[in-house]
Amino acid sequence: MITNTYNLNMIPDRVLPLVMVSQYDTSRCIVFNLYDGENEYQPTSAKVLVGTNQYEGQVSGNQVTFNVPSELTQEAQYLFGEIVATDSNGKMGSLNFKFKVDSTPMDVIQTNTLTLGRSLSNGFKMALDLKLEPMEEQKDEPIEEVVEEPTEEEPTEEETEPIEETEEETEPIEENEDELVNDNSND
């Protein structure tokens, strides 16, 4: 489960937080830390509204936890969201946020078909449908060892003669320093 945490304030003091999820997301948990100004706001109950959908939030201290349902992420969309919280005094508060379902280039259909789609600039959509089927189970069969016979061009180890190692003595080349000096003086 992927968890994202956001801070929400009862007193609007800045731009609304943007809660982003991915299209076709099935395992996203959103945690909202609630504040009333600089103090923690601890509600007794909370409802999470996203667009026209309403969900029950789980409250723990100043945190409201909300598991994003998969039906909310089926299409890419941009929605307005809010938390309607009630505290022990019966006071109701509203904390607002923006909710965006980010699009994916793949359209996944529940029938094991994958559609790779791309919108073209002229308004048409180009798509490639692939049928996804489970692979057949393959039984492991023993592998037979293949032994290659040597060809006539290549001698086998038995036909090659070993090379005898011999040590030859080499005499060091002695250079005559006088000749080197004479050769350099002519330049």
PDB file of C-alpha atoms in Angstrom:
ATOM      1  CA  MET A   1       0.000   0.000   0.000  1.00  0.00           C
ATOM      2  CA  ILE A   2       1.415   3.373  -1.039  1.00  0.00           C
ATOM      3  CA  THR A   3       0.824   6.095   1.558  1.00  0.00           C
ATOM      4  CA  ASN A   4       0.867   9.843   0.879  1.00  0.00           C
ATOM      5  CA  THR A   5       0.581  12.409   3.693  1.00  0.00           C
ATOM      6  CA  TYR A   6      -0.810  15.954   3.363  1.00  0.00           C
ATOM      7  CA  ASN A   7      -1.358  18.798   5.838  1.00  0.00           C
ATOM      8  CA  LEU A   8      -4.766  20.507   5.819  1.00  0.00           C
ATOM      9  CA  ASN A   9      -5.697  23.617   7.789  1.00  0.00           C
ATOM     10  CA  MET A  10      -9.144  24.735   8.935  1.00  0.00           C
ATOM     11  CA  ILE A  11      -8.004  28.314   8.301  1.00  0.00           C
ATOM     12  CA  PRO A  12      -7.255  28.737   4.584  1.00  0.00           C
ATOM     13  CA  ASP A  13      -3.790  30.277   4.477  1.00  0.00           C
ATOM     14  CA  ARG A  14      -2.333  29.229   1.136  1.00  0.00           C
ATOM     15  CA  VAL A  15      -2.988  27.417  -2.108  1.00  0.00           C
ATOM     16  CA  LEU A  16      -5.015  24.227  -1.682  1.00  0.00           C
ATOM     17  CA  PRO A  17      -2.928  21.032  -1.502  1.00  0.00           C
ATOM     18  CA  LEU A  18      -2.943  18.865  -4.618  1.00  0.00           C
ATOM     19  CA  VAL A  19      -3.506  15.157  -3.919  1.00  0.00           C
ATOM     20  CA  MET A  20      -2.276  13.156  -6.922  1.00  0.00           C
ATOM     21  CA  VAL A  21      -2.931   9.501  -7.670  1.00  0.00           C
ATOM     22  CA  SER A  22      -2.317   7.413 -10.766  1.00  0.00           C
ATOM     23  CA  GLN A  23      -4.971   6.157 -13.123  1.00  0.00           C
ATOM     24  CA  TYR A  24      -5.955   2.538 -12.323  1.00  0.00           C
ATOM     25  CA  ASP A  25      -4.343   2.876  -8.884  1.00  0.00           C
ATOM     26  CA  THR A  26      -5.640   0.144  -6.577  1.00  0.00           C
ATOM     27  CA  SER A  27      -3.453   0.498  -3.489  1.00  0.00           C
ATOM     28  CA  ARG A  28      -3.237   4.136  -2.423  1.00  0.00           C
ATOM     29  CA  CYS A  29      -3.748   5.395   1.130  1.00  0.00           C
ATOM     30  CA  ILE A  30      -4.044   9.131   1.786  1.00  0.00           C
ATOM     31  CA  VAL A  31      -3.333  10.492   5.269  1.00  0.00           C
ATOM     32  CA  PHE A  32      -4.431  14.035   6.115  1.00  0.00           C
ATOM     33  CA  ASN A  33      -2.867  15.808   9.135  1.00  0.00           C
ATOM     34  CA  LEU A  34      -5.493  18.316  10.316  1.00  0.00           C
ATOM     35  CA  TYR A  35      -4.702  21.692  11.887  1.00  0.00           C
ATOM     36  CA  ASP A  36      -6.692  24.649  13.216  1.00  0.00           C
ATOM     37  CA  GLY A  37      -4.199  27.444  12.612  1.00  0.00           C
ATOM     38  CA  GLU A  38      -0.983  26.266  14.272  1.00  0.00           C
ATOM     39  CA  ASN A  39      -2.717  23.806  16.636  1.00  0.00           C
ATOM     40  CA  GLU A  40      -3.603  20.211  15.827  1.00  0.00           C
ATOM     41  CA  TYR A  41      -7.297  19.698  15.122  1.00  0.00           C
ATOM     42  CA  GLN A  42      -8.588  16.382  16.492  1.00  0.00           C
ATOM     43  CA  PRO A  43     -12.014  15.467  15.135  1.00  0.00           C
ATOM     44  CA  THR A  44     -14.162  12.600  16.387  1.00  0.00           C
ATOM     45  CA  SER A  45     -15.401  11.704  12.914  1.00  0.00           C
ATOM     46  CA  ALA A  46     -14.621  12.722   9.341  1.00  0.00           C
ATOM     47  CA  LYS A  47     -16.113  12.227   5.890  1.00  0.00           C
ATOM     48  CA  VAL A  48     -14.007  12.577   2.776  1.00  0.00           C
ATOM     49  CA  LEU A  49     -15.776  14.076  -0.222  1.00  0.00           C
ATOM     50  CA  VAL A  50     -14.150  13.768  -3.640  1.00  0.00           C
ATOM     51  CA  GLY A  51     -16.240  15.150  -6.475  1.00  0.00           C
ATOM     52  CA  THR A  52     -19.737  13.754  -5.896  1.00  0.00           C
ATOM     53  CA  ASN A  53     -18.457  10.689  -4.007  1.00  0.00           C
ATOM     54  CA  GLN A  54     -18.491  10.444  -0.218  1.00  0.00           C
ATOM     55  CA  TYR A  55     -16.254   8.116   1.820  1.00  0.00           C
ATOM     56  CA  GLU A  56     -15.825   7.505   5.549  1.00  0.00           C
ATOM     57  CA  GLY A  57     -12.415   8.555   6.894  1.00  0.00           C
ATOM     58  CA  GLN A  58     -10.653   6.758   9.744  1.00  0.00           C
ATOM     59  CA  VAL A  59      -9.732   9.180  12.544  1.00  0.00           C
ATOM     60  CA  SER A  60      -6.717   8.802  14.845  1.00  0.00           C
ATOM     61  CA  GLY A  61      -5.687  11.924  16.776  1.00  0.00           C
ATOM     62  CA  ASN A  62      -5.334  14.692  14.218  1.00  0.00           C
ATOM     63  CA  GLN A  63      -4.987  12.256  11.295  1.00  0.00           C
ATOM     64  CA  VAL A  64      -7.731  11.228   8.886  1.00  0.00           C
ATOM     65  CA  THR A  65      -6.887   8.183   6.747  1.00  0.00           C
ATOM     66  CA  PHE A  66      -8.638   7.476   3.465  1.00  0.00           C
ATOM     67  CA  ASN A  67      -8.062   4.492   1.148  1.00  0.00           C
ATOM     68  CA  VAL A  68      -8.618   5.570  -2.451  1.00  0.00           C
ATOM     69  CA  PRO A  69     -11.172   3.195  -4.024  1.00  0.00           C
ATOM     70  CA  SER A  70     -10.337   1.806  -7.482  1.00  0.00           C
ATOM     71  CA  GLU A  71     -13.570   3.161  -9.027  1.00  0.00           C
ATOM     72  CA  LEU A  72     -12.290   6.683  -8.329  1.00  0.00           C
ATOM     73  CA  THR A  73      -9.137   6.086 -10.399  1.00  0.00           C
ATOM     74  CA  GLN A  74     -10.695   4.481 -13.485  1.00  0.00           C
ATOM     75  CA  GLU A  75     -10.511   7.660 -15.547  1.00  0.00           C
ATOM     76  CA  ALA A  76      -8.116  10.573 -15.556  1.00  0.00           C
ATOM     77  CA  GLN A  77      -9.848  13.526 -13.923  1.00  0.00           C
ATOM     78  CA  TYR A  78      -9.393  16.621 -11.825  1.00  0.00           C
ATOM     79  CA  LEU A  79     -11.798  16.958  -8.873  1.00  0.00           C
ATOM     80  CA  PHE A  80     -12.431  19.155  -5.872  1.00  0.00           C
ATOM     81  CA  GLY A  81     -12.207  17.438  -2.489  1.00  0.00           C
ATOM     82  CA  GLU A  82     -12.938  18.275   1.111  1.00  0.00           C
ATOM     83  CA  ILE A  83     -12.986  16.741   4.547  1.00  0.00           C
ATOM     84  CA  VAL A  84     -16.062  17.411   6.645  1.00  0.00           C
ATOM     85  CA  ALA A  85     -14.929  16.883  10.237  1.00  0.00           C
ATOM     86  CA  THR A  86     -16.942  16.898  13.454  1.00  0.00           C
ATOM     87  CA  ASP A  87     -15.322  17.323  16.878  1.00  0.00           C
ATOM     88  CA  SER A  88     -16.550  16.487  20.409  1.00  0.00           C
ATOM     89  CA  ASN A  89     -18.266  19.905  20.738  1.00  0.00           C
ATOM     90  CA  GLY A  90     -20.386  19.223  17.649  1.00  0.00           C
ATOM     91  CA  LYS A  91     -18.419  21.819  15.711  1.00  0.00           C
ATOM     92  CA  MET A  92     -18.188  20.982  12.019  1.00  0.00           C
ATOM     93  CA  GLY A  93     -15.224  22.022   9.940  1.00  0.00           C
ATOM     94  CA  SER A  94     -14.426  21.810   6.251  1.00  0.00           C
ATOM     95  CA  LEU A  95     -10.913  21.353   4.937  1.00  0.00           C
ATOM     96  CA  ASN A  96     -10.458  21.605   1.156  1.00  0.00           C
ATOM     97  CA  PHE A  97      -8.006  20.051  -1.297  1.00  0.00           C
ATOM     98  CA  LYS A  98      -7.655  19.334  -5.011  1.00  0.00           C
ATOM     99  CA  PHE A  99      -7.694  15.724  -6.219  1.00  0.00           C
ATOM    100  CA  LYS A 100      -6.083  14.724  -9.516  1.00  0.00           C
ATOM    101  CA  VAL A 101      -6.074  11.301 -11.163  1.00  0.00           C
ATOM    102  CA  ASP A 102      -3.051  11.409 -13.467  1.00  0.00           C
ATOM    103  CA  SER A 103      -3.582   9.730 -16.845  1.00  0.00           C
ATOM    104  CA  THR A 104      -1.664   6.722 -18.084  1.00  0.00           C
ATOM    105  CA  PRO A 105      -0.912   5.890 -21.738  1.00  0.00           C
ATOM    106  CA  MET A 106      -2.464   2.436 -21.283  1.00  0.00           C
ATOM    107  CA  ASP A 107      -6.165   1.634 -21.167  1.00  0.00           C
ATOM    108  CA  VAL A 108      -6.564  -1.506 -19.078  1.00  0.00           C
ATOM    109  CA  ILE A 109      -9.770  -3.458 -19.540  1.00  0.00           C
ATOM    110  CA  GLN A 110     -10.836  -6.213 -17.128  1.00  0.00           C
ATOM    111  CA  THR A 111     -11.078  -8.799 -19.955  1.00  0.00           C
ATOM    112  CA  ASN A 112      -7.305  -9.364 -20.087  1.00  0.00           C
ATOM    113  CA  THR A 113      -6.976  -7.017 -23.046  1.00  0.00           C
ATOM    114  CA  LEU A 114      -4.393  -4.279 -22.992  1.00  0.00           C
ATOM    115  CA  THR A 115      -4.975  -1.257 -25.206  1.00  0.00           C
ATOM    116  CA  LEU A 116      -2.045   1.005 -25.862  1.00  0.00           C
ATOM    117  CA  GLY A 117      -3.580   4.261 -26.970  1.00  0.00           C
ATOM    118  CA  ARG A 118      -2.262   7.582 -28.129  1.00  0.00           C
ATOM    119  CA  SER A 119      -4.309  10.613 -28.996  1.00  0.00           C
ATOM    120  CA  LEU A 120      -3.173  12.215 -32.221  1.00  0.00           C
ATOM    121  CA  SER A 121      -3.167  15.957 -32.853  1.00  0.00           C
ATOM    122  CA  ASN A 122      -6.047  15.699 -35.331  1.00  0.00           C
ATOM    123  CA  GLY A 123      -8.410  14.339 -32.652  1.00  0.00           C
ATOM    124  CA  PHE A 124      -8.227  10.690 -33.696  1.00  0.00           C
ATOM    125  CA  LYS A 125      -6.956   8.010 -31.383  1.00  0.00           C
ATOM    126  CA  MET A 126      -4.507   5.354 -32.492  1.00  0.00           C
ATOM    127  CA  ALA A 127      -4.759   2.114 -30.529  1.00  0.00           C
ATOM    128  CA  LEU A 128      -3.217  -1.326 -30.488  1.00  0.00           C
ATOM    129  CA  ASP A 129      -5.208  -4.071 -28.770  1.00  0.00           C
ATOM    130  CA  LEU A 130      -3.285  -7.014 -27.370  1.00  0.00           C
ATOM    131  CA  LYS A 131      -4.986 -10.098 -26.009  1.00  0.00           C
ATOM    132  CA  LEU A 132      -3.297 -11.212 -22.806  1.00  0.00           C
ATOM    133  CA  GLU A 133      -3.522 -14.922 -22.153  1.00  0.00           C
ATOM    134  CA  PRO A 134      -1.817 -16.992 -19.498  1.00  0.00           C
ATOM    135  CA  MET A 135       1.190 -18.949 -20.691  1.00  0.00           C
ATOM    136  CA  GLU A 136       0.799 -22.679 -21.067  1.00  0.00           C
ATOM    137  CA  GLU A 137       2.643 -24.718 -18.529  1.00  0.00           C
ATOM    138  CA  GLN A 138       5.708 -26.304 -20.032  1.00  0.00           C
ATOM    139  CA  LYS A 139       7.032 -29.553 -18.684  1.00  0.00           C
ATOM    140  CA  ASP A 140      10.743 -29.745 -18.159  1.00  0.00           C
ATOM    141  CA  GLU A 141      12.169 -32.482 -20.303  1.00  0.00           C
ATOM    142  CA  PRO A 142      15.710 -33.751 -19.824  1.00  0.00           C
ATOM    143  CA  ILE A 143      18.179 -32.129 -22.161  1.00  0.00           C
ATOM    144  CA  GLU A 144      20.187 -34.545 -24.244  1.00  0.00           C
ATOM    145  CA  GLU A 145      23.868 -33.785 -24.342  1.00  0.00           C
ATOM    146  CA  VAL A 146      25.091 -33.190 -27.857  1.00  0.00           C
ATOM    147  CA  VAL A 147      28.634 -34.324 -28.579  1.00  0.00           C
ATOM    148  CA  GLU A 148      30.219 -32.937 -31.706  1.00  0.00           C
ATOM    149  CA  GLU A 149      32.547 -35.142 -33.683  1.00  0.00           C
ATOM    150  CA  PRO A 150      35.809 -33.451 -34.741  1.00  0.00           C
ATOM    151  CA  THR A 151      36.084 -32.597 -38.411  1.00  0.00           C
ATOM    152  CA  GLU A 152      38.978 -33.668 -40.587  1.00  0.00           C
ATOM    153  CA  GLU A 153      40.365 -30.144 -40.772  1.00  0.00           C
ATOM    154  CA  GLU A 154      40.674 -29.763 -37.041  1.00  0.00           C
ATOM    155  CA  PRO A 155      43.163 -32.113 -35.416  1.00  0.00           C
ATOM    156  CA  THR A 156      42.152 -33.699 -32.151  1.00  0.00           C
ATOM    157  CA  GLU A 157      44.305 -33.612 -29.055  1.00  0.00           C
ATOM    158  CA  GLU A 158      45.577 -37.086 -29.812  1.00  0.00           C
ATOM    159  CA  GLU A 159      46.833 -36.068 -33.278  1.00  0.00           C
ATOM    160  CA  THR A 160      48.699 -32.946 -32.267  1.00  0.00           C
ATOM    161  CA  GLU A 161      52.304 -33.207 -31.291  1.00  0.00           C
ATOM    162  CA  PRO A 162      53.440 -31.459 -28.163  1.00  0.00           C
ATOM    163  CA  ILE A 163      55.776 -28.552 -28.662  1.00  0.00           C
ATOM    164  CA  GLU A 164      59.153 -29.068 -27.070  1.00  0.00           C
ATOM    165  CA  GLU A 165      60.359 -26.201 -25.058  1.00  0.00           C
ATOM    166  CA  THR A 166      64.005 -25.297 -25.680  1.00  0.00           C
ATOM    167  CA  GLU A 167      66.067 -22.584 -24.206  1.00  0.00           C
ATOM    168  CA  GLU A 168      68.363 -20.810 -26.580  1.00  0.00           C
ATOM    169  CA  GLU A 169      71.077 -18.633 -25.296  1.00  0.00           C
ATOM    170  CA  THR A 170      71.139 -15.217 -26.749  1.00  0.00           C
ATOM    171  CA  GLU A 171      74.142 -13.004 -26.633  1.00  0.00           C
ATOM    172  CA  PRO A 172      73.578  -9.454 -25.542  1.00  0.00           C
ATOM    173  CA  ILE A 173      74.292  -6.857 -28.177  1.00  0.00           C
ATOM    174  CA  GLU A 174      77.140  -4.713 -27.174  1.00  0.00           C
ATOM    175  CA  GLU A 175      77.213  -1.256 -28.545  1.00  0.00           C
ATOM    176  CA  ASN A 176      80.393   0.519 -29.022  1.00  0.00           C
ATOM    177  CA  GLU A 177      80.177   3.915 -27.357  1.00  0.00           C
ATOM    178  CA  ASP A 178      82.878   5.318 -29.649  1.00  0.00           C
ATOM    179  CA  GLU A 179      80.823   4.572 -32.745  1.00  0.00           C
ATOM    180  CA  LEU A 180      77.778   6.308 -31.253  1.00  0.00           C
ATOM    181  CA  VAL A 181      79.765   9.423 -30.443  1.00  0.00           C
ATOM    182  CA  ASN A 182      81.265   9.504 -33.972  1.00  0.00           C
ATOM    183  CA  ASP A 183      77.868   9.132 -35.592  1.00  0.00           C
ATOM    184  CA  ASN A 184      76.454  12.039 -33.569  1.00  0.00           C
ATOM    185  CA  SER A 185      79.388  14.335 -34.365  1.00  0.00           C
ATOM    186  CA  ASN A 186      78.659  14.220 -38.117  1.00  0.00           C
ATOM    187  CA  ASP A 187      75.267  15.902 -37.622  1.00  0.00           C
TER     188      ASP A 187
END
